[in-house]
């Protein structure tokens, strides 16, 4: 198969980790006879430096015309004081919106080889954590109207969080159909004791869940979810929630596994176009040192093969290679354990691609 991939390395460690994922994709294309054509586009701070905007119109068009997008990370202290309209993060939100990437899948899986890395006690982690957060990605307070104005002699800021029934229904359907392919358990996370958007969310989810009696459905308040993720994380299978709750809970959940460096994500549209990225940030403090963990990005590339290209076997192959490298005791610094062999970012990429 022939696929056009737009590559957005971004800032900080972005270019280093993306290079390792490309190495692995090249190995897959060689082994299975696919042809992946890469087009590199600047995004985030590096684009601000070159063009004065976090992504150019042309760059956005290239993303839209491709079969999928692979992203490293954006941002860094250098651009923290940019005006809101041209901040590096703005480009990320614009790509999500313009490509219609409303469904963000964030799997949280504790690799058995890394179970000591989890900050939770062994009895809480049990036989392993394997949950999936489905985060709504193009609505809510991230995209509602916002303003700062002077009222009675002081500044007042407002951010509006709108949700329509159709927006809730389409993310709900993705979540429930994903749950059908997993352990058939769905927890819908909201704040229906306070927010109108959450009450509409809950009502819509109830209507939807009636169509899928095979799925064990429950509502859970977001504050309780934050607690349950630490107290009893193995109770969850799929969690579905709105944009900002999902942002916060997915960072919390990632730490259950010990390292945010392991976690991939997929942002999906109603078609096959998707964007794939590790959930960690640009880690400017270790940029250029070749010590970052590329596994989150490599596993994101596996999700790309699975969800955008329908290449399940190839995706399984990458995931098995990652497991094998961990089994053989190779670790980047963030997941280093006694008795293991410490490797650099590029060595880790080499090891995974050699195991395919
Ligand atoms: C994420 C990030 C982004 C978000 C930032 C960089 C805008 O935290 O993907 O989780 O809040 O969505
Ligand atoms: Mg986040």
CSV table of C-alpha atoms and ligand atoms in Angstrom, one decimal:
chain,number,residue,atom,x,y,z
A,1,UNK,CA,0.0,0.0,0.0
A,2,UNK,CA,1.0,3.6,-0.7
A,3,UNK,CA,0.4,6.1,2.1
A,4,UNK,CA,1.2,9.8,2.4
A,5,UNK,CA,2.2,10.7,5.9
A,6,UNK,CA,2.7,14.3,7.1
A,7,UNK,CA,5.4,14.5,9.7
A,8,UNK,CA,5.3,17.3,12.3
A,9,UNK,CA,8.5,16.9,14.4
A,10,UNK,CA,7.8,20.2,16.3
A,11,UNK,CA,10.0,21.5,19.2
A,12,UNK,CA,12.3,20.2,21.9
A,13,UNK,CA,12.7,16.4,21.8
A,14,UNK,CA,10.1,16.2,19.0
A,15,UNK,CA,12.5,15.8,16.1
A,16,UNK,CA,14.5,13.1,18.0
A,17,UNK,CA,11.6,10.9,19.0
A,18,UNK,CA,9.9,11.3,15.6
A,19,UNK,CA,13.1,10.2,13.8
A,20,UNK,CA,13.0,6.9,15.7
A,21,UNK,CA,9.3,6.3,14.8
A,22,UNK,CA,10.2,6.9,11.1
A,23,UNK,CA,13.0,4.4,11.5
A,24,UNK,CA,10.5,1.8,12.6
A,25,UNK,CA,7.9,2.8,9.9
A,26,UNK,CA,10.7,2.3,7.3
A,27,UNK,CA,11.4,-1.2,8.6
A,28,UNK,CA,7.7,-2.0,8.4
A,29,UNK,CA,7.4,-0.7,4.8
A,30,UNK,CA,10.5,-2.8,3.8
A,31,UNK,CA,9.1,-6.0,5.5
A,32,UNK,CA,5.6,-5.7,4.2
A,33,UNK,CA,6.2,-4.0,0.8
A,34,UNK,CA,4.4,-0.8,1.6
A,35,UNK,CA,5.5,2.6,0.5
A,36,UNK,CA,5.3,5.5,3.0
A,37,UNK,CA,5.9,8.9,1.6
A,38,UNK,CA,6.8,11.5,4.2
A,39,UNK,CA,6.3,15.3,3.9
A,40,UNK,CA,7.8,17.3,6.8
A,41,UNK,CA,6.1,20.5,8.0
A,42,UNK,CA,7.2,22.9,10.7
A,43,UNK,CA,4.8,23.3,13.7
A,44,UNK,CA,4.9,25.2,17.0
A,45,UNK,CA,7.9,27.3,18.1
A,46,UNK,CA,10.2,26.4,15.2
A,47,UNK,CA,7.5,27.6,12.8
A,48,UNK,CA,7.0,30.8,14.8
A,49,UNK,CA,10.8,31.4,14.5
A,50,UNK,CA,10.8,30.9,10.7
A,51,UNK,CA,7.4,32.2,9.6
A,52,UNK,CA,5.9,34.2,12.5
A,53,UNK,CA,3.0,31.7,12.8
A,54,UNK,CA,2.8,28.3,14.6
A,55,UNK,CA,1.7,26.6,11.4
A,56,UNK,CA,1.5,28.1,7.8
A,57,UNK,CA,-1.7,27.8,5.7
A,58,UNK,CA,0.3,25.7,3.3
A,59,UNK,CA,1.4,23.4,6.1
A,60,UNK,CA,-2.2,23.0,7.2
A,61,UNK,CA,-3.2,22.1,3.6
A,62,UNK,CA,-0.5,19.5,3.4
A,63,UNK,CA,-1.9,17.9,6.6
A,64,UNK,CA,-5.4,17.9,5.2
A,65,UNK,CA,-4.3,16.2,1.9
A,66,UNK,CA,-2.3,13.4,3.6
A,67,UNK,CA,-3.5,9.9,4.7
A,68,UNK,CA,-2.3,10.6,8.3
A,69,UNK,CA,-0.2,12.9,10.4
A,70,UNK,CA,2.6,12.0,12.9
A,71,UNK,CA,3.4,14.6,15.5
A,72,UNK,CA,6.3,14.9,18.0
A,73,UNK,CA,5.6,17.7,20.5
A,74,UNK,CA,5.2,21.5,20.4
A,75,UNK,CA,6.2,24.4,22.7
A,76,UNK,CA,8.9,25.5,25.1
A,77,UNK,CA,9.8,28.3,27.4
A,78,UNK,CA,11.2,30.3,24.5
A,79,UNK,CA,7.7,30.9,23.2
A,80,UNK,CA,5.8,31.2,26.5
A,81,UNK,CA,5.4,34.9,26.1
A,82,UNK,CA,4.0,34.9,22.6
A,83,UNK,CA,0.6,36.5,22.2
A,84,UNK,CA,-2.2,33.9,22.6
A,85,UNK,CA,-3.1,33.9,18.9
A,86,UNK,CA,0.3,32.7,17.8
A,87,UNK,CA,1.4,30.4,20.7
A,88,UNK,CA,2.8,27.0,19.6
A,89,UNK,CA,-0.2,25.2,21.2
A,90,UNK,CA,-2.6,27.2,19.0
A,91,UNK,CA,-1.3,25.3,15.9
A,92,UNK,CA,-2.1,22.0,17.6
A,93,UNK,CA,-5.7,23.1,18.4
A,94,UNK,CA,-6.0,24.4,14.8
A,95,UNK,CA,-4.9,21.1,13.3
A,96,UNK,CA,-7.3,19.2,15.5
A,97,UNK,CA,-10.2,21.5,14.5
A,98,UNK,CA,-9.4,21.8,10.8
A,99,UNK,CA,-8.9,18.1,10.3
A,100,UNK,CA,-12.1,17.3,12.3
A,101,UNK,CA,-10.1,15.2,14.8
A,102,UNK,CA,-12.9,14.9,17.4
A,103,UNK,CA,-12.0,11.6,19.0
A,104,UNK,CA,-8.8,11.3,21.0
A,105,UNK,CA,-7.9,7.8,22.2
A,106,UNK,CA,-5.4,7.7,25.0
A,107,UNK,CA,-4.6,4.1,26.1
A,108,UNK,CA,-3.0,3.8,29.5
A,109,UNK,CA,-1.3,0.5,29.8
A,110,UNK,CA,1.2,-0.7,32.4
A,111,UNK,CA,3.7,-2.9,30.6
A,112,UNK,CA,4.3,-5.9,32.8
A,113,UNK,CA,8.1,-5.3,32.5
A,114,UNK,CA,7.7,-1.9,34.0
A,115,UNK,CA,5.3,-2.7,36.9
A,116,UNK,CA,7.9,-1.5,39.4
A,117,UNK,CA,7.9,1.9,37.8
A,118,UNK,CA,4.3,2.6,38.8
A,119,UNK,CA,4.1,4.8,41.9
A,120,UNK,CA,1.1,2.7,43.1
A,121,UNK,CA,1.5,-0.3,45.4
A,122,UNK,CA,1.6,-3.7,43.8
A,123,UNK,CA,-1.7,-4.7,45.3
A,124,UNK,CA,-3.5,-1.8,43.7
A,125,UNK,CA,-1.9,-2.3,40.3
A,126,UNK,CA,-2.9,-6.0,40.4
A,127,UNK,CA,-2.5,-7.9,37.2
A,128,UNK,CA,-1.8,-4.7,35.3
A,129,UNK,CA,-3.6,-1.5,34.3
A,130,UNK,CA,-5.1,-1.4,30.9
A,131,UNK,CA,-7.6,1.4,30.4
A,132,UNK,CA,-8.5,3.7,27.5
A,133,UNK,CA,-9.5,7.3,27.8
A,134,UNK,CA,-11.6,8.6,25.0
A,135,UNK,CA,-11.4,12.4,25.1
A,136,UNK,CA,-13.6,14.7,23.0
A,137,UNK,CA,-11.1,16.9,21.2
A,138,UNK,CA,-12.8,19.6,19.1
A,139,UNK,CA,-15.4,21.1,21.4
A,140,UNK,CA,-16.0,22.4,24.9
A,141,UNK,CA,-14.1,25.2,26.6
A,142,UNK,CA,-11.1,24.7,24.4
A,143,UNK,CA,-13.1,26.1,21.4
A,144,UNK,CA,-15.8,28.2,23.1
A,145,UNK,CA,-15.8,32.0,23.0
A,146,UNK,CA,-13.3,33.6,25.4
A,147,UNK,CA,-12.7,37.2,26.3
A,148,UNK,CA,-11.1,39.5,29.0
A,149,UNK,CA,-12.8,42.8,29.6
A,150,UNK,CA,-13.0,45.5,32.1
A,151,UNK,CA,-16.1,45.4,34.3
A,152,UNK,CA,-16.5,47.9,37.2
A,153,UNK,CA,-12.9,48.9,37.2
A,154,UNK,CA,-11.4,45.4,37.2
A,155,UNK,CA,-10.6,42.7,34.6
A,156,UNK,CA,-13.0,39.9,34.2
A,157,UNK,CA,-12.1,36.8,32.0
A,158,UNK,CA,-14.7,34.4,30.5
A,159,UNK,CA,-14.3,31.1,28.8
A,160,UNK,CA,-17.4,29.4,27.5
A,161,UNK,CA,-17.9,25.7,27.4
A,162,UNK,CA,-20.5,24.8,24.7
A,163,UNK,CA,-21.6,21.2,23.7
A,164,UNK,CA,-24.2,20.2,21.3
A,165,UNK,CA,-26.1,16.9,21.4
A,166,UNK,CA,-24.6,15.8,18.1
A,167,UNK,CA,-21.0,16.5,19.3
A,168,UNK,CA,-21.7,14.4,22.4
A,169,UNK,CA,-23.4,11.6,20.4
A,170,UNK,CA,-20.5,11.2,17.9
A,171,UNK,CA,-17.8,10.9,20.6
A,172,UNK,CA,-20.1,8.7,22.7
A,173,UNK,CA,-20.5,6.3,19.7
A,174,UNK,CA,-16.8,6.1,19.2
A,175,UNK,CA,-16.3,5.2,22.9
A,176,UNK,CA,-19.1,2.7,23.1
A,177,UNK,CA,-18.0,0.9,19.9
A,178,UNK,CA,-14.4,0.9,21.1
A,179,UNK,CA,-15.6,-0.6,24.4
A,180,UNK,CA,-17.4,-3.4,22.4
A,181,UNK,CA,-14.0,-4.4,21.0
A,182,UNK,CA,-12.5,-4.4,24.5
A,183,UNK,CA,-14.0,-5.6,27.8
A,184,UNK,CA,-17.4,-4.0,27.1
A,185,UNK,CA,-17.3,-1.6,30.0
A,186,UNK,CA,-17.9,2.1,29.6
A,187,UNK,CA,-17.7,4.8,32.2
A,188,UNK,CA,-18.9,8.2,31.2
A,189,UNK,CA,-17.2,11.0,33.1
A,190,UNK,CA,-19.0,14.3,33.8
A,191,UNK,CA,-19.9,17.0,36.4
A,192,UNK,CA,-23.6,16.6,36.0
A,193,UNK,CA,-24.2,17.8,39.6
A,194,UNK,CA,-23.1,21.3,38.6
A,195,UNK,CA,-22.8,21.8,34.8
A,196,UNK,CA,-25.5,22.1,32.1
A,197,UNK,CA,-23.1,20.7,29.5
A,198,UNK,CA,-22.6,17.6,31.7
A,199,UNK,CA,-26.3,17.2,32.2
A,200,UNK,CA,-26.8,17.1,28.4
A,201,UNK,CA,-23.8,14.9,28.1
A,202,UNK,CA,-25.3,12.4,30.6
A,203,UNK,CA,-28.8,12.4,29.0
A,204,UNK,CA,-27.3,11.9,25.5
A,205,UNK,CA,-25.0,9.1,26.8
A,206,UNK,CA,-27.9,7.3,28.4
A,207,UNK,CA,-29.9,7.4,25.2
A,208,UNK,CA,-26.9,6.0,23.3
A,209,UNK,CA,-26.1,3.3,25.9
A,210,UNK,CA,-29.6,1.9,25.5
A,211,UNK,CA,-28.7,1.0,21.9
A,212,UNK,CA,-25.8,-1.2,23.2
A,213,UNK,CA,-27.2,-3.4,26.0
A,214,UNK,CA,-24.1,-5.6,25.7
A,215,UNK,CA,-22.0,-2.8,27.2
A,216,UNK,CA,-21.9,-2.3,30.9
A,217,UNK,CA,-22.5,1.5,31.2
A,218,UNK,CA,-22.0,3.8,34.2
A,219,UNK,CA,-21.9,7.5,34.9
A,220,UNK,CA,-19.1,8.8,37.2
A,221,UNK,CA,-18.4,12.3,38.4
A,222,UNK,CA,-15.0,13.8,37.3
A,223,UNK,CA,-13.7,14.5,40.8
A,224,UNK,CA,-14.6,10.9,41.9
A,225,UNK,CA,-12.9,9.6,38.7
A,226,UNK,CA,-9.7,11.4,39.7
A,227,UNK,CA,-9.8,9.6,43.1
A,228,UNK,CA,-10.8,6.2,41.7
A,229,UNK,CA,-7.9,6.3,39.2
A,230,UNK,CA,-5.5,6.2,42.1
A,231,UNK,CA,-7.6,4.1,44.5
A,232,UNK,CA,-8.8,1.3,42.2
A,233,UNK,CA,-7.6,1.9,38.6
A,234,UNK,CA,-8.2,-1.7,37.4
A,235,UNK,CA,-12.0,-1.2,37.7
A,236,UNK,CA,-11.9,0.8,34.5
A,237,UNK,CA,-12.0,-0.3,30.9
A,238,UNK,CA,-13.1,2.6,28.6
A,239,UNK,CA,-13.7,6.1,30.0
A,240,UNK,CA,-15.3,8.8,27.8
A,241,UNK,CA,-15.3,12.5,28.7
A,242,UNK,CA,-15.3,16.1,27.4
A,243,UNK,CA,-12.2,17.9,26.2
A,244,UNK,CA,-10.8,19.5,29.4
A,245,UNK,CA,-11.7,16.7,31.8
A,246,UNK,CA,-10.0,14.3,29.4
A,247,UNK,CA,-6.9,16.5,29.2
A,248,UNK,CA,-6.5,16.4,33.0
A,249,UNK,CA,-7.4,12.8,33.6
A,250,UNK,CA,-5.2,11.5,30.9
A,251,UNK,CA,-2.1,13.1,32.5
A,252,UNK,CA,-3.1,11.6,35.8
A,253,UNK,CA,-3.7,8.2,34.3
A,254,UNK,CA,-0.4,8.2,32.4
A,255,UNK,CA,1.5,8.4,35.7
A,256,UNK,CA,-0.1,5.1,36.9
A,257,UNK,CA,2.2,3.4,34.4
A,258,UNK,CA,5.3,5.1,35.8
A,259,UNK,CA,6.4,7.0,32.7
A,260,UNK,CA,4.5,9.4,30.5
A,261,UNK,CA,7.2,8.6,27.9
A,262,UNK,CA,5.5,5.3,27.1
A,263,UNK,CA,2.0,6.6,26.2
A,264,UNK,CA,0.8,6.9,22.6
A,265,UNK,CA,-2.3,8.6,21.4
A,266,UNK,CA,-4.6,8.8,18.3
A,267,UNK,CA,-6.8,11.7,17.3
A,268,UNK,CA,-9.4,10.4,14.8
A,269,UNK,CA,-11.9,12.0,12.4
A,270,UNK,CA,-15.0,10.6,11.0
A,271,UNK,CA,-13.0,9.3,8.0
A,272,UNK,CA,-9.6,7.5,8.1
A,273,UNK,CA,-7.5,10.6,8.5
A,274,UNK,CA,-5.9,10.8,11.9
A,275,UNK,CA,-3.1,12.4,13.9
A,276,UNK,CA,-0.8,10.3,16.1
A,277,UNK,CA,1.4,11.6,18.8
A,278,UNK,CA,2.9,10.7,22.2
A,279,UNK,CA,1.0,12.3,25.0
A,280,UNK,CA,4.1,13.8,26.6
A,281,UNK,CA,5.4,17.3,25.9
A,282,UNK,CA,8.5,18.7,24.2
A,283,UNK,CA,10.8,18.3,27.3
A,284,UNK,CA,13.0,21.3,26.4
A,285,UNK,CA,15.4,20.4,29.4
A,286,UNK,CA,16.6,17.2,27.6
A,287,UNK,CA,16.2,18.4,24.0
A,288,UNK,CA,19.1,17.5,21.7
A,289,UNK,CA,20.7,15.1,24.3
A,290,UNK,CA,19.5,11.9,22.6
A,291,UNK,CA,18.2,10.5,25.9
A,292,UNK,CA,14.4,10.9,25.4
A,293,UNK,CA,12.2,7.8,25.4
A,294,UNK,CA,10.9,7.3,21.8
A,295,UNK,CA,8.6,4.4,22.7
A,296,UNK,CA,5.4,6.7,23.1
A,297,UNK,CA,6.0,7.9,19.5
A,298,UNK,CA,6.8,4.5,18.1
A,299,UNK,CA,3.6,3.1,19.7
A,300,UNK,CA,1.7,6.1,18.2
A,301,UNK,CA,3.0,5.1,14.8
A,302,UNK,CA,1.6,1.6,15.5
A,303,UNK,CA,-1.8,3.2,16.3
A,304,UNK,CA,-1.5,5.0,12.9
A,305,UNK,CA,-1.1,1.7,11.1
A,306,UNK,CA,-4.0,0.2,13.0
A,307,UNK,CA,-6.5,3.0,12.8
A,308,UNK,CA,-5.7,5.0,9.6
A,309,UNK,CA,-4.2,2.3,7.4
A,310,UNK,CA,-6.1,-0.8,8.6
A,311,UNK,CA,-2.7,-2.6,9.0
A,312,UNK,CA,-3.4,-4.5,12.2
A,313,UNK,CA,-0.7,-7.1,11.6
A,314,UNK,CA,1.9,-4.5,11.0
A,315,UNK,CA,0.8,-2.6,14.2
A,316,UNK,CA,0.9,-5.9,16.2
A,317,UNK,CA,4.4,-6.4,14.9
A,318,UNK,CA,5.6,-3.0,16.3
A,319,UNK,CA,4.0,-3.6,19.6
A,320,UNK,CA,5.5,-7.1,19.9
A,321,UNK,CA,9.0,-5.5,19.0
A,322,UNK,CA,8.6,-3.0,21.8
A,323,UNK,CA,7.7,-5.8,24.2
A,324,UNK,CA,10.7,-7.8,23.1
A,325,UNK,CA,13.1,-4.9,23.6
A,326,UNK,CA,11.7,-4.4,27.1
A,327,UNK,CA,11.9,-8.1,27.9
A,328,UNK,CA,15.5,-8.0,26.9
A,329,UNK,CA,16.1,-5.4,29.6
A,330,UNK,CA,16.8,-2.3,27.5
A,331,UNK,CA,15.6,0.9,29.0
A,332,UNK,CA,15.9,4.7,28.4
A,333,UNK,CA,16.7,6.8,31.4
A,334,UNK,CA,13.1,7.5,32.4
A,335,UNK,CA,12.2,3.8,32.8
A,336,UNK,CA,15.6,2.6,34.0
A,337,UNK,CA,15.6,-0.1,36.6
A,338,UNK,CA,18.4,-2.0,38.4
A,339,UNK,CA,19.9,-4.7,36.4
A,340,UNK,CA,18.7,-3.3,33.0
A,341,UNK,CA,20.8,-1.8,30.2
A,342,UNK,CA,20.5,1.9,29.7
A,343,UNK,CA,20.2,3.0,26.1
A,344,UNK,CA,19.9,6.3,24.2
A,345,UNK,CA,16.9,7.5,22.2
A,346,UNK,CA,18.4,6.4,18.9
A,347,UNK,CA,19.6,3.1,20.3
A,348,UNK,CA,16.1,2.4,21.5
A,349,UNK,CA,14.8,3.1,18.0
A,350,UNK,CA,17.4,0.8,16.5
A,351,UNK,CA,16.6,-2.0,18.9
A,352,UNK,CA,12.9,-1.8,18.1
A,353,UNK,CA,13.4,-1.7,14.4
A,354,UNK,CA,15.9,-4.6,14.5
A,355,UNK,CA,13.3,-6.7,16.4
A,356,UNK,CA,10.7,-6.3,13.6
B,1,LIG,C1,-2.6,17.6,25.3
B,1,LIG,C2,-1.9,18.9,25.6
B,1,LIG,C3,-2.6,20.0,24.8
B,1,LIG,C4,-4.1,20.0,25.3
B,1,LIG,C5,-2.0,21.4,24.9
B,1,LIG,C6,-0.5,21.3,24.5
B,1,LIG,C7,-2.7,22.4,24.2
B,1,LIG,O1,-1.9,19.2,27.0
B,1,LIG,O2,-2.6,17.2,24.1
B,1,LIG,O3,-3.0,16.9,26.2
B,1,LIG,O4,-4.4,20.7,26.3
B,1,LIG,O5,-4.9,19.4,24.6
B,2,LIG,MG1,-2.6,17.5,28.2
